[in-house]
mmCIF file of C-alpha atoms in Angstrom:
data_model
loop_
_atom_site.group_PDB
_atom_site.id
_atom_site.type_symbol
_atom_site.label_atom_id
_atom_site.label_comp_id
_atom_site.label_asym_id
_atom_site.label_seq_id
_atom_site.Cartn_x
_atom_site.Cartn_y
_atom_site.Cartn_z
ATOM 1 C CA MET A 1 99.318 115.181 88.538
ATOM 2 C CA ALA A 2 100.248 115.005 92.418
ATOM 3 C CA GLU A 3 100.820 111.631 92.887
ATOM 4 C CA ILE A 4 100.146 109.665 96.420
ATOM 5 C CA THR A 5 102.230 106.575 96.239
ATOM 6 C CA ARG A 6 103.046 104.088 99.107
ATOM 7 C CA PHE A 7 105.729 101.669 100.117
ATOM 8 C CA ALA A 8 104.092 98.617 102.069
ATOM 9 C CA PRO A 9 106.401 96.023 103.198
ATOM 10 C CA SER A 10 105.640 93.119 105.130
ATOM 11 C CA PRO A 11 108.274 92.879 108.221
ATOM 12 C CA THR A 12 108.983 89.465 108.023
ATOM 13 C CA GLY A 13 112.639 89.742 107.649
ATOM 14 C CA HIS A 14 115.289 92.589 106.982
ATOM 15 C CA LEU A 15 114.988 94.974 103.753
ATOM 16 C CA HIS A 16 117.385 94.074 100.879
ATOM 17 C CA LEU A 17 118.018 95.942 97.667
ATOM 18 C CA GLY A 18 114.952 94.864 95.826
ATOM 19 C CA HIS A 19 112.758 96.525 98.598
ATOM 20 C CA VAL A 20 115.026 99.700 98.270
ATOM 21 C CA ALA A 21 114.375 99.461 94.137
ATOM 22 C CA SER A 22 110.726 99.148 95.086
ATOM 23 C CA VAL A 23 110.348 102.254 97.446
ATOM 24 C CA LEU A 24 112.426 104.648 95.205
ATOM 25 C CA HIS A 25 109.899 104.016 92.531
ATOM 26 C CA ALA A 26 107.157 104.910 94.927
ATOM 27 C CA TRP A 27 109.223 107.895 96.193
ATOM 28 C CA ARG A 28 110.440 109.243 92.982
ATOM 29 C CA ALA A 29 106.962 108.852 91.724
ATOM 30 C CA ALA A 30 105.521 111.013 94.503
ATOM 31 C CA MET A 31 108.326 113.513 94.846
ATOM 32 C CA GLU A 32 108.381 114.378 91.137
ATOM 33 C CA SER A 33 104.433 115.124 90.999
ATOM 34 C CA GLY A 34 104.855 116.956 93.923
ATOM 35 C CA GLY A 35 102.668 114.684 95.820
ATOM 36 C CA ARG A 36 102.882 112.483 98.726
ATOM 37 C CA PHE A 37 104.872 109.388 99.823
ATOM 38 C CA ILE A 38 102.897 107.050 102.290
ATOM 39 C CA LEU A 39 104.648 104.216 104.438
ATOM 40 C CA ARG A 40 102.426 101.499 105.398
ATOM 41 C CA VAL A 41 103.231 98.225 107.358
ATOM 42 C CA GLU A 42 101.430 95.233 106.082
ATOM 43 C CA ASP A 43 101.918 92.878 109.478
ATOM 44 C CA ILE A 44 98.378 90.988 109.473
ATOM 45 C CA ASP A 45 100.490 87.921 109.841
ATOM 46 C CA THR A 46 101.215 88.358 113.230
ATOM 47 C CA THR A 47 103.102 84.770 113.557
ATOM 48 C CA ARG A 48 105.673 85.875 110.757
ATOM 49 C CA CYS A 49 105.812 89.706 111.292
ATOM 50 C CA ARG A 50 108.072 90.815 114.330
ATOM 51 C CA PRO A 51 108.457 94.319 116.189
ATOM 52 C CA GLU A 52 112.121 94.227 115.967
ATOM 53 C CA PHE A 53 111.888 94.084 111.773
ATOM 54 C CA ILE A 54 109.774 96.864 112.213
ATOM 55 C CA ALA A 55 111.768 98.818 114.112
ATOM 56 C CA ASP A 56 115.017 98.302 111.752
ATOM 57 C CA LEU A 57 112.915 99.029 108.497
ATOM 58 C CA TYR A 58 111.907 102.600 109.720
ATOM 59 C CA ALA A 59 115.902 102.687 110.511
ATOM 60 C CA ASP A 60 116.923 101.748 107.398
ATOM 61 C CA LEU A 61 114.670 104.086 105.239
ATOM 62 C CA ALA A 62 115.866 106.838 107.316
ATOM 63 C CA TRP A 63 119.459 105.989 106.530
ATOM 64 C CA LEU A 64 118.387 106.107 102.748
ATOM 65 C CA GLY A 65 117.338 109.708 103.801
ATOM 66 C CA LEU A 66 113.452 108.884 102.890
ATOM 67 C CA SER A 67 110.989 110.273 105.003
ATOM 68 C CA TRP A 68 107.247 109.804 105.708
ATOM 69 C CA PRO A 69 104.035 111.220 107.474
ATOM 70 C CA GLN A 70 102.958 109.842 110.987
ATOM 71 C CA PRO A 71 101.509 107.907 112.093
ATOM 72 C CA VAL A 72 102.467 105.093 110.139
ATOM 73 C CA ARG A 73 99.738 102.491 109.572
ATOM 74 C CA ARG A 74 99.816 99.005 110.838
ATOM 75 C CA GLN A 75 97.551 96.778 109.599
ATOM 76 C CA SER A 76 97.733 94.609 112.416
ATOM 77 C CA GLN A 77 95.721 97.372 114.109
ATOM 78 C CA HIS A 78 93.044 97.893 112.036
ATOM 79 C CA MET A 79 91.342 94.284 111.888
ATOM 80 C CA ALA A 80 88.081 95.405 112.823
ATOM 81 C CA ALA A 81 87.834 97.599 109.565
ATOM 82 C CA TYR A 82 88.992 94.526 107.620
ATOM 83 C CA ARG A 83 86.035 92.471 109.252
ATOM 84 C CA THR A 84 83.662 95.190 108.391
ATOM 85 C CA ALA A 85 84.514 94.831 104.567
ATOM 86 C CA LEU A 86 84.148 91.116 104.976
ATOM 87 C CA ASP A 87 80.751 91.525 106.433
ATOM 88 C CA ARG A 88 79.898 93.904 103.316
ATOM 89 C CA LEU A 89 80.777 90.888 100.904
ATOM 90 C CA ALA A 90 79.159 88.368 103.378
ATOM 91 C CA ALA A 91 75.937 90.610 103.286
ATOM 92 C CA HIS A 92 76.047 90.292 99.100
ATOM 93 C CA GLY A 93 76.145 86.778 99.286
ATOM 94 C CA LEU A 94 79.551 86.469 98.068
ATOM 95 C CA LEU A 95 81.753 84.896 100.920
ATOM 96 C CA TYR A 96 81.537 81.352 102.070
ATOM 97 C CA PRO A 97 83.262 79.320 104.947
ATOM 98 C CA CYS A 98 85.824 76.610 103.545
ATOM 99 C CA PHE A 99 86.481 73.821 106.077
ATOM 100 C CA CYS A 100 89.133 72.244 103.837
ATOM 101 C CA THR A 101 92.564 71.428 104.959
ATOM 102 C CA ARG A 102 95.793 72.004 102.506
ATOM 103 C CA ARG A 103 95.620 68.012 102.439
ATOM 104 C CA ASP A 104 91.862 68.009 101.415
ATOM 105 C CA ILE A 105 92.403 70.506 98.585
ATOM 106 C CA ALA A 106 95.406 68.796 97.213
ATOM 107 C CA GLU A 107 93.394 65.465 97.048
ATOM 108 C CA ALA A 108 90.241 67.145 95.652
ATOM 109 C CA ALA A 109 91.915 68.663 93.120
ATOM 110 C CA GLY A 110 93.681 65.500 91.447
ATOM 111 C CA ALA A 111 95.532 67.583 88.550
ATOM 112 C CA PRO A 112 95.183 70.925 89.983
ATOM 113 C CA HIS A 113 95.088 74.291 87.988
ATOM 114 C CA HIS A 114 97.206 77.076 89.354
ATOM 115 C CA ALA A 115 96.272 80.555 89.975
ATOM 116 C CA PRO A 116 98.901 83.293 88.514
ATOM 117 C CA ASP A 117 100.454 83.442 92.031
ATOM 118 C CA GLY A 118 101.146 79.921 91.875
ATOM 119 C CA ALA A 119 98.330 78.975 94.147
ATOM 120 C CA VAL A 120 96.083 75.930 93.746
ATOM 121 C CA VAL A 121 92.668 77.006 92.241
ATOM 122 C CA TYR A 122 90.329 76.018 94.816
ATOM 123 C CA PRO A 123 87.979 73.077 93.364
ATOM 124 C CA GLY A 124 84.751 74.278 95.107
ATOM 125 C CA THR A 125 84.342 71.640 97.672
ATOM 126 C CA CYS A 126 82.854 73.799 100.657
ATOM 127 C CA ARG A 127 80.888 76.096 98.036
ATOM 128 C CA HIS A 128 78.314 72.949 97.396
ATOM 129 C CA MET A 129 78.354 72.193 100.972
ATOM 130 C CA ASP A 130 74.639 71.371 102.484
ATOM 131 C CA PRO A 131 73.440 74.329 104.228
ATOM 132 C CA ALA A 132 72.697 72.608 107.417
ATOM 133 C CA LEU A 133 75.989 70.691 107.525
ATOM 134 C CA ARG A 134 77.496 74.540 106.846
ATOM 135 C CA ALA A 135 75.544 75.886 110.013
ATOM 136 C CA GLU A 136 76.548 72.678 112.212
ATOM 137 C CA LYS A 137 80.023 73.024 111.512
ATOM 138 C CA LEU A 138 79.863 76.701 112.120
ATOM 139 C CA ALA A 139 77.870 76.265 115.182
ATOM 140 C CA ALA A 140 80.279 73.690 116.450
ATOM 141 C CA GLY A 141 83.262 76.308 116.124
ATOM 142 C CA ALA A 142 85.094 74.262 113.350
ATOM 143 C CA PRO A 143 88.187 76.187 111.937
ATOM 144 C CA HIS A 144 87.398 77.843 108.477
ATOM 145 C CA ALA A 145 88.458 80.154 105.780
ATOM 146 C CA LEU A 146 86.416 82.786 104.174
ATOM 147 C CA ARG A 147 86.402 82.388 100.233
ATOM 148 C CA LEU A 148 85.115 84.603 97.875
ATOM 149 C CA ASP A 149 82.814 83.003 95.373
ATOM 150 C CA MET A 150 84.255 84.067 92.324
ATOM 151 C CA ALA A 151 81.611 83.092 90.050
ATOM 152 C CA ARG A 152 79.041 85.155 91.898
ATOM 153 C CA ALA A 153 81.302 88.026 92.310
ATOM 154 C CA LEU A 154 81.739 88.090 88.272
ATOM 155 C CA GLN A 155 78.141 88.598 88.077
ATOM 156 C CA TRP A 156 78.221 91.794 89.849
ATOM 157 C CA PRO A 157 77.171 94.458 87.271
ATOM 158 C CA GLY A 158 79.985 95.713 85.369
ATOM 159 C CA ALA A 159 82.467 93.031 86.828
ATOM 160 C CA ASP A 160 82.880 91.704 83.469
ATOM 161 C CA VAL A 161 84.549 94.409 81.693
ATOM 162 C CA LEU A 162 86.445 95.470 84.321
ATOM 163 C CA THR A 163 90.409 96.938 83.064
ATOM 164 C CA TRP A 164 93.052 98.203 85.300
ATOM 165 C CA HIS A 165 95.544 101.291 84.317
ATOM 166 C CA GLU A 166 99.129 100.369 84.046
ATOM 167 C CA LEU A 167 101.298 103.335 83.384
ATOM 168 C CA GLY A 168 102.820 103.558 80.239
ATOM 169 C CA GLU A 169 100.786 100.727 78.781
ATOM 170 C CA GLY A 170 97.218 102.033 79.255
ATOM 171 C CA PRO A 171 94.188 99.905 80.047
ATOM 172 C CA GLN A 172 94.631 95.969 80.896
ATOM 173 C CA PRO A 173 92.182 93.391 81.563
ATOM 174 C CA ALA A 174 91.219 92.620 84.793
ATOM 175 C CA ASN A 175 91.528 88.552 84.808
ATOM 176 C CA ALA A 176 90.025 87.898 88.092
ATOM 177 C CA ALA A 177 88.741 84.436 87.347
ATOM 178 C CA ALA A 178 91.974 82.888 87.060
ATOM 179 C CA PHE A 179 92.306 82.803 90.878
ATOM 180 C CA GLY A 180 89.097 81.066 91.500
ATOM 181 C CA ASP A 181 87.336 81.095 95.017
ATOM 182 C CA VAL A 182 90.345 83.117 96.406
ATOM 183 C CA VAL A 183 90.775 83.261 100.463
ATOM 184 C CA LEU A 184 89.894 86.639 101.751
ATOM 185 C CA ALA A 185 90.474 85.500 105.661
ATOM 186 C CA ARG A 186 92.339 82.424 107.051
ATOM 187 C CA ARG A 187 92.141 80.458 110.125
ATOM 188 C CA ASP A 188 95.166 82.209 111.476
ATOM 189 C CA VAL A 189 94.983 85.297 110.128
ATOM 190 C CA PRO A 190 91.401 87.096 109.908
ATOM 191 C CA ALA A 191 92.089 88.995 106.839
ATOM 192 C CA SER A 192 94.244 88.372 103.620
ATOM 193 C CA TYR A 193 96.668 90.562 101.698
ATOM 194 C CA HIS A 194 93.994 91.020 98.799
ATOM 195 C CA LEU A 195 91.595 92.502 100.995
ATOM 196 C CA CYS A 196 93.497 94.642 103.085
ATOM 197 C CA VAL A 197 95.791 95.899 100.418
ATOM 198 C CA THR A 198 92.606 97.137 98.439
ATOM 199 C CA HIS A 199 90.820 98.427 101.553
ATOM 200 C CA ASP A 200 93.944 100.472 102.429
ATOM 201 C CA ASP A 201 94.816 101.686 99.036
ATOM 202 C CA ALA A 202 91.166 103.304 99.164
ATOM 203 C CA LEU A 203 91.417 104.507 102.606
ATOM 204 C CA GLN A 204 94.633 106.557 102.067
ATOM 205 C CA GLY A 205 93.891 107.849 98.759
ATOM 206 C CA ILE A 206 96.666 105.862 96.906
ATOM 207 C CA THR A 207 96.318 107.295 93.366
ATOM 208 C CA LEU A 208 99.655 105.398 91.937
ATOM 209 C CA VAL A 209 100.757 101.908 93.379
ATOM 210 C CA THR A 210 103.936 100.981 92.247
ATOM 211 C CA ARG A 211 105.303 97.318 93.111
ATOM 212 C CA GLY A 212 107.254 94.331 91.725
ATOM 213 C CA ALA A 213 105.786 92.839 88.378
ATOM 214 C CA ASP A 214 105.214 89.589 90.484
ATOM 215 C CA LEU A 215 102.092 91.303 91.663
ATOM 216 C CA ARG A 216 101.140 92.536 88.076
ATOM 217 C CA PRO A 217 98.309 89.154 87.890
ATOM 218 C CA ALA A 218 96.646 90.073 91.136
ATOM 219 C CA THR A 219 95.739 93.395 89.955
ATOM 220 C CA GLY A 220 92.697 91.779 88.093
ATOM 221 C CA LEU A 221 91.541 90.343 91.361
ATOM 222 C CA HIS A 222 92.341 93.952 93.230
ATOM 223 C CA ARG A 223 90.116 95.752 90.645
ATOM 224 C CA LEU A 224 87.156 93.210 90.921
ATOM 225 C CA LEU A 225 87.454 93.782 94.999
ATOM 226 C CA GLN A 226 87.696 97.364 94.124
ATOM 227 C CA HIS A 227 84.611 97.481 92.056
ATOM 228 C CA ILE A 228 82.266 95.791 94.250
ATOM 229 C CA MET A 229 83.193 97.680 97.379
ATOM 230 C CA GLY A 230 83.082 100.837 95.446
ATOM 231 C CA TRP A 231 86.485 101.875 96.327
ATOM 232 C CA PRO A 232 88.475 104.087 93.883
ATOM 233 C CA ALA A 233 90.678 102.641 91.281
ATOM 234 C CA PRO A 234 94.554 103.753 91.254
ATOM 235 C CA ARG A 235 96.684 103.574 88.488
ATOM 236 C CA TYR A 236 99.515 100.858 88.670
ATOM 237 C CA SER A 237 103.252 100.933 87.644
ATOM 238 C CA HIS A 238 104.720 97.237 88.067
ATOM 239 C CA HIS A 239 108.734 97.529 87.988
ATOM 240 C CA ALA A 240 111.156 94.581 86.903
ATOM 241 C CA LEU A 241 112.159 92.576 90.099
ATOM 242 C CA LEU A 242 116.075 92.603 91.115
ATOM 243 C CA CYS A 243 117.523 89.196 90.630
ATOM 244 C CA ASP A 244 120.990 87.647 92.201
ATOM 245 C CA ALA A 245 124.074 86.551 90.208
ATOM 246 C CA ASP A 246 122.507 83.240 88.884
ATOM 247 C CA GLY A 247 119.073 84.977 87.887
ATOM 248 C CA ARG A 248 116.839 84.180 90.612
ATOM 249 C CA ARG A 249 114.826 87.241 92.179
ATOM 250 C CA LEU A 250 116.093 88.675 95.573
ATOM 251 C CA ALA A 251 113.777 87.391 98.176
ATOM 252 C CA LYS A 252 114.091 87.309 102.273
ATOM 253 C CA ARG A 253 113.584 83.603 102.234
ATOM 254 C CA ASP A 254 116.940 83.016 100.195
ATOM 255 C CA GLY A 255 118.958 85.417 102.291
ATOM 256 C CA ALA A 256 119.355 88.023 100.095
ATOM 257 C CA PRO A 257 121.903 90.248 101.821
ATOM 258 C CA SER A 258 120.090 92.983 103.944
ATOM 259 C CA ILE A 259 120.481 96.753 103.991
ATOM 260 C CA ARG A 260 121.791 96.730 107.379
ATOM 261 C CA SER A 261 124.666 94.426 106.079
ATOM 262 C CA MET A 262 125.719 96.649 103.572
ATOM 263 C CA ARG A 263 125.946 99.564 105.889
ATOM 264 C CA VAL A 264 128.109 97.388 108.478
ATOM 265 C CA ALA A 265 130.280 96.495 105.068
ATOM 266 C CA GLY A 266 130.873 100.362 104.757
ATOM 267 C CA MET A 267 128.440 101.098 101.481
ATOM 268 C CA THR A 268 126.897 104.580 101.864
ATOM 269 C CA PRO A 269 123.113 105.020 100.959
ATOM 270 C CA ARG A 270 123.841 106.561 97.751
ATOM 271 C CA GLN A 271 125.692 103.283 96.710
ATOM 272 C CA VAL A 272 123.109 100.935 98.021
ATOM 273 C CA CYS A 273 120.291 103.210 96.149
ATOM 274 C CA ALA A 274 122.822 103.127 92.830
ATOM 275 C CA ALA A 275 122.897 99.453 92.836
ATOM 276 C CA ALA A 276 119.073 99.101 93.409
ATOM 277 C CA GLU A 277 118.447 101.117 90.456
ATOM 278 C CA ARG A 278 120.899 99.606 88.080
ATOM 279 C CA GLY A 279 119.565 96.186 89.281
ATOM 280 C CA ASN A 280 122.976 94.772 89.484
ATOM 281 C CA GLY A 281 121.672 92.369 92.767
ATOM 282 C CA ILE A 282 124.073 90.533 94.667
ATOM 283 C CA SER A 283 126.752 91.054 92.658
ATOM 284 C CA ALA A 284 127.215 94.937 93.224
ATOM 285 C CA VAL A 285 127.149 94.297 96.918
ATOM 286 C CA SER A 286 129.140 91.580 97.373
ATOM 287 C CA SER A 287 132.127 93.233 95.679
ATOM 288 C CA GLY A 288 131.648 96.456 97.669
ATOM 289 C CA THR A 289 132.122 98.621 94.450
ATOM 290 C CA ALA A 290 128.900 100.053 93.459
ATOM 291 C CA SER A 291 128.897 103.861 92.846
ATOM 292 C CA LEU A 292 126.957 106.546 90.953
#
Protein backbone atom coordinates (compact mmCIF):
# COMPACT_ATOMS: atom_id res chain seq x y z
CA MET A 1 0.00 0.00 0.00
CA ALA A 2 1.35 3.43 -0.99
CA GLU A 3 1.31 5.40 2.24
CA ILE A 4 0.72 9.12 2.64
CA THR A 5 2.55 10.24 5.77
CA ARG A 6 3.26 13.60 7.36
CA PHE A 7 5.61 15.37 9.69
CA ALA A 8 3.81 18.15 11.55
CA PRO A 9 6.06 20.09 13.94
CA SER A 10 5.01 23.05 16.03
CA PRO A 11 7.51 25.89 15.40
CA THR A 12 8.08 26.95 19.01
CA GLY A 13 11.83 26.34 18.82
CA HIS A 14 14.51 24.69 16.73
CA LEU A 15 14.38 21.05 15.65
CA HIS A 16 16.40 18.53 17.68
CA LEU A 17 17.33 14.85 17.34
CA GLY A 18 13.91 13.71 18.52
CA HIS A 19 12.37 15.55 15.58
CA VAL A 20 14.85 13.91 13.22
CA ALA A 21 13.87 10.46 14.49
CA SER A 22 10.20 11.32 13.99
CA VAL A 23 10.56 12.76 10.50
CA LEU A 24 12.64 9.78 9.38
CA HIS A 25 9.87 7.40 10.46
CA ALA A 26 7.37 9.31 8.33
CA TRP A 27 9.71 9.82 5.37
CA ARG A 28 10.79 6.21 5.09
CA ALA A 29 7.29 4.81 5.53
CA ALA A 30 6.23 6.92 2.54
CA MET A 31 9.29 6.30 0.36
CA GLU A 32 9.49 2.55 0.97
CA SER A 33 5.84 2.11 0.01
CA GLY A 34 6.06 4.31 -3.08
CA GLY A 35 3.84 6.86 -1.38
CA ARG A 36 4.07 10.52 -0.48
CA PHE A 37 5.52 12.50 2.43
CA ILE A 38 3.86 15.76 3.50
CA LEU A 39 5.19 18.54 5.70
CA ARG A 40 2.65 20.48 7.75
CA VAL A 41 3.31 23.36 10.17
CA GLU A 42 1.11 23.29 13.27
CA ASP A 43 1.37 26.94 14.29
CA ILE A 44 -2.05 27.63 15.79
CA ASP A 45 -0.44 29.01 18.96
CA THR A 46 0.62 32.34 17.51
CA THR A 47 2.07 33.55 20.84
CA ARG A 48 4.71 30.78 20.93
CA CYS A 49 5.19 29.95 17.25
CA ARG A 50 7.55 32.28 15.40
CA PRO A 51 8.19 32.87 11.67
CA GLU A 52 11.94 32.47 12.13
CA PHE A 53 11.45 28.98 13.57
CA ILE A 54 9.39 28.04 10.50
CA ALA A 55 12.11 29.26 8.16
CA ASP A 56 14.74 27.40 10.18
CA LEU A 57 12.82 24.10 10.20
CA TYR A 58 12.53 24.27 6.40
CA ALA A 59 16.29 24.84 6.18
CA ASP A 60 17.10 22.04 8.65
CA LEU A 61 14.92 19.49 6.87
CA ALA A 62 16.34 20.45 3.48
CA TRP A 63 19.87 20.12 4.91
CA LEU A 64 18.98 16.58 5.99
CA GLY A 65 18.11 15.83 2.35
CA LEU A 66 14.31 15.76 2.65
CA SER A 67 11.82 17.29 0.24
CA TRP A 68 8.04 17.78 0.30
CA PRO A 69 5.17 19.05 -1.85
CA GLN A 70 4.39 22.76 -1.92
CA PRO A 71 2.67 24.74 -0.61
CA VAL A 72 3.13 23.68 3.01
CA ARG A 73 -0.10 23.87 5.02
CA ARG A 74 0.25 26.28 7.92
CA GLN A 75 -2.61 25.83 10.34
CA SER A 76 -2.68 29.48 11.40
CA GLN A 77 -3.85 30.35 7.89
CA HIS A 78 -6.90 28.07 8.05
CA MET A 79 -8.75 29.04 11.21
CA ALA A 80 -12.01 29.44 9.28
CA ALA A 81 -11.93 25.73 8.39
CA TYR A 82 -11.53 24.76 12.04
CA ARG A 83 -14.33 27.14 12.99
CA THR A 84 -16.59 25.31 10.53
CA ALA A 85 -15.70 21.99 12.18
CA LEU A 86 -16.48 23.46 15.61
CA ASP A 87 -19.80 24.77 14.31
CA ARG A 88 -20.71 21.26 13.14
CA LEU A 89 -19.98 19.83 16.58
CA ALA A 90 -21.98 22.63 18.20
CA ALA A 91 -24.93 21.94 15.88
CA HIS A 92 -24.96 18.38 17.22
CA GLY A 93 -25.07 19.71 20.80
CA LEU A 94 -21.60 18.37 21.56
CA LEU A 95 -19.89 21.63 22.63
CA TYR A 96 -20.45 23.98 25.53
CA PRO A 97 -18.71 27.19 26.62
CA CYS A 98 -16.47 27.00 29.67
CA PHE A 99 -15.79 30.23 31.57
CA CYS A 100 -13.53 28.67 34.22
CA THR A 101 -9.96 29.81 34.80
CA ARG A 102 -7.21 27.34 35.64
CA ARG A 103 -7.57 28.38 39.27
CA ASP A 104 -11.33 27.75 39.15
CA ILE A 105 -10.71 24.26 37.80
CA ALA A 106 -8.05 23.45 40.38
CA GLU A 107 -10.30 24.57 43.23
CA ALA A 108 -13.35 22.72 41.89
CA ALA A 109 -11.47 19.52 41.16
CA GLY A 110 -10.34 18.95 44.75
CA ALA A 111 -8.47 15.66 44.43
CA PRO A 112 -8.24 15.81 40.64
CA HIS A 113 -8.23 12.99 38.14
CA HIS A 114 -5.68 13.33 35.36
CA ALA A 115 -6.08 12.58 31.67
CA PRO A 116 -3.47 10.43 29.88
CA ASP A 117 -1.71 13.63 28.75
CA GLY A 118 -1.35 14.80 32.36
CA ALA A 119 -4.03 17.49 32.23
CA VAL A 120 -6.60 17.70 35.00
CA VAL A 121 -9.88 16.12 33.91
CA TYR A 122 -12.44 18.91 33.93
CA PRO A 123 -15.06 18.48 36.70
CA GLY A 124 -17.91 19.70 34.48
CA THR A 125 -18.69 22.99 36.26
CA CYS A 126 -19.90 24.90 33.20
CA ARG A 127 -21.61 21.87 31.66
CA HIS A 128 -24.27 22.23 34.35
CA MET A 129 -24.56 26.03 34.14
CA ASP A 130 -28.03 27.53 34.06
CA PRO A 131 -28.84 28.28 30.38
CA ALA A 132 -29.94 31.84 31.19
CA LEU A 133 -26.67 32.59 33.00
CA ARG A 134 -24.71 31.04 30.13
CA ALA A 135 -26.54 33.23 27.60
CA GLU A 136 -25.91 36.29 29.76
CA LYS A 137 -22.19 35.61 29.95
CA LEU A 138 -21.93 35.02 26.22
CA ALA A 139 -23.86 38.19 25.46
CA ALA A 140 -21.49 40.14 27.71
CA GLY A 141 -18.48 38.77 25.80
CA ALA A 142 -17.07 36.82 28.75
CA PRO A 143 -13.86 34.97 27.77
CA HIS A 144 -14.46 31.26 27.38
CA ALA A 145 -13.17 28.01 25.95
CA LEU A 146 -15.22 25.44 24.06
CA ARG A 147 -15.31 21.95 25.55
CA LEU A 148 -16.47 18.66 24.09
CA ASP A 149 -19.35 17.17 26.08
CA MET A 150 -17.74 13.76 26.34
CA ALA A 151 -20.79 11.99 27.77
CA ARG A 152 -22.90 13.11 24.82
CA ALA A 153 -20.14 12.38 22.32
CA LEU A 154 -19.86 8.81 23.59
CA GLN A 155 -23.57 8.37 22.91
CA TRP A 156 -22.94 8.91 19.20
CA PRO A 157 -23.91 5.71 17.35
CA GLY A 158 -20.93 3.37 17.23
CA ALA A 159 -18.78 5.46 19.58
CA ASP A 160 -18.81 2.77 22.26
CA VAL A 161 -17.04 0.19 20.06
CA LEU A 162 -14.42 2.38 18.40
CA THR A 163 -10.90 1.07 17.81
CA TRP A 164 -7.79 2.37 16.07
CA HIS A 165 -5.19 0.35 14.15
CA GLU A 166 -1.62 0.36 15.45
CA LEU A 167 0.89 -0.85 12.87
CA GLY A 168 2.32 -4.19 13.93
CA GLU A 169 -0.22 -4.62 16.74
CA GLY A 170 -3.65 -4.42 15.13
CA PRO A 171 -6.85 -2.96 16.60
CA GLN A 172 -6.60 -1.02 19.87
CA PRO A 173 -9.54 0.16 22.02
CA ALA A 174 -10.25 3.88 21.66
CA ASN A 175 -10.47 5.23 25.21
CA ALA A 176 -11.61 8.81 24.65
CA ALA A 177 -13.51 8.95 27.95
CA ALA A 178 -10.23 9.23 29.89
CA PHE A 179 -9.81 12.80 28.61
CA GLY A 180 -13.14 14.02 29.96
CA ASP A 181 -14.62 17.22 28.54
CA VAL A 182 -11.52 18.18 26.59
CA VAL A 183 -11.00 21.72 25.29
CA LEU A 184 -11.42 22.02 21.51
CA ALA A 185 -10.98 25.80 21.36
CA ARG A 186 -9.28 28.10 23.88
CA ARG A 187 -9.62 31.74 24.82
CA ASP A 188 -6.29 32.63 23.21
CA VAL A 189 -6.22 30.03 20.41
CA PRO A 190 -9.51 29.50 18.56
CA ALA A 191 -8.87 25.81 17.85
CA SER A 192 -7.08 22.98 19.63
CA TYR A 193 -4.39 20.52 18.58
CA HIS A 194 -6.85 17.62 18.81
CA LEU A 195 -9.34 19.23 16.44
CA CYS A 196 -6.79 20.61 13.97
CA VAL A 197 -4.71 17.46 13.65
CA THR A 198 -7.69 15.21 12.94
CA HIS A 199 -9.18 17.75 10.53
CA ASP A 200 -5.94 18.13 8.58
CA ASP A 201 -5.08 14.43 8.49
CA ALA A 202 -8.47 13.87 6.84
CA LEU A 203 -8.13 16.84 4.50
CA GLN A 204 -4.65 15.81 3.34
CA GLY A 205 -5.52 12.15 2.92
CA ILE A 206 -3.01 10.87 5.48
CA THR A 207 -3.11 7.05 5.53
CA LEU A 208 -0.41 6.42 8.17
CA VAL A 209 0.25 8.71 11.14
CA THR A 210 3.75 8.21 12.54
CA ARG A 211 4.39 10.04 15.80
CA GLY A 212 5.94 9.70 19.24
CA ALA A 213 4.68 7.26 21.85
CA ASP A 214 3.70 10.20 24.08
CA LEU A 215 0.77 10.88 21.73
CA ARG A 216 -0.46 7.29 21.67
CA PRO A 217 -3.13 7.82 24.40
CA ALA A 218 -4.60 10.75 22.44
CA THR A 219 -5.38 8.44 19.52
CA GLY A 220 -8.59 7.28 21.20
CA LEU A 221 -9.82 10.87 21.39
CA HIS A 222 -8.81 11.49 17.78
CA ARG A 223 -10.73 8.40 16.66
CA LEU A 224 -13.84 9.70 18.41
CA LEU A 225 -13.59 13.05 16.59
CA GLN A 226 -12.98 11.28 13.27
CA HIS A 227 -16.00 9.06 13.86
CA ILE A 228 -18.37 11.91 14.75
CA MET A 229 -17.18 14.13 11.91
CA GLY A 230 -17.22 11.34 9.32
CA TRP A 231 -13.50 11.68 8.63
CA PRO A 232 -11.48 8.63 7.48
CA ALA A 233 -9.34 6.88 10.08
CA PRO A 234 -5.65 6.51 9.20
CA ARG A 235 -3.50 3.78 10.68
CA TYR A 236 -1.00 4.72 13.36
CA SER A 237 2.60 3.91 14.19
CA HIS A 238 3.86 5.30 17.51
CA HIS A 239 7.63 5.20 17.90
CA ALA A 240 9.81 5.36 21.01
CA LEU A 241 10.99 8.79 22.18
CA LEU A 242 14.65 9.78 22.20
CA CYS A 243 16.07 10.49 25.65
CA ASP A 244 19.17 12.26 26.95
CA ALA A 245 21.95 10.69 28.97
CA ASP A 246 19.81 10.98 32.14
CA GLY A 247 16.84 9.20 30.58
CA ARG A 248 14.74 12.34 30.05
CA ARG A 249 12.96 12.71 26.72
CA LEU A 250 14.52 15.29 24.43
CA ALA A 251 12.47 18.46 24.48
CA LYS A 252 12.88 22.05 23.28
CA ARG A 253 11.87 23.43 26.66
CA ASP A 254 14.71 21.49 28.32
CA GLY A 255 17.34 22.81 25.93
CA ALA A 256 17.84 19.74 23.76
CA PRO A 257 20.69 20.43 21.30
CA SER A 258 19.32 21.74 18.02
CA ILE A 259 20.05 20.45 14.53
CA ARG A 260 21.46 23.88 13.75
CA SER A 261 24.00 23.58 16.56
CA MET A 262 25.04 20.16 15.24
CA ARG A 263 25.58 21.67 11.80
CA VAL A 264 27.77 24.40 13.31
CA ALA A 265 29.71 21.73 15.22
CA GLY A 266 30.59 20.07 11.92
CA MET A 267 28.30 17.05 11.96
CA THR A 268 27.02 15.86 8.59
CA PRO A 269 23.39 15.07 7.75
CA ARG A 270 24.35 11.39 7.63
CA GLN A 271 25.79 11.53 11.14
CA VAL A 272 22.79 13.38 12.55
CA CYS A 273 20.38 10.86 11.03
CA ALA A 274 22.46 7.96 12.34
CA ALA A 275 22.47 9.41 15.86
CA ALA A 276 18.69 9.87 15.73
CA GLU A 277 18.08 6.34 14.47
CA ARG A 278 20.28 4.80 17.17
CA GLY A 279 18.44 6.81 19.80
CA ASN A 280 21.69 7.98 21.36
CA GLY A 281 20.27 11.33 22.35
CA ILE A 282 22.63 13.95 23.74
CA SER A 283 25.54 11.57 24.29
CA ALA A 284 25.92 10.99 20.56
CA VAL A 285 25.91 14.72 19.85
CA SER A 286 28.13 15.99 22.62
CA SER A 287 30.89 13.55 21.72
CA GLY A 288 30.75 14.52 18.05
CA THR A 289 31.54 10.93 17.09
CA ALA A 290 28.23 9.79 15.62
CA SER A 291 28.72 7.69 12.50
CA LEU A 292 26.88 5.13 10.40
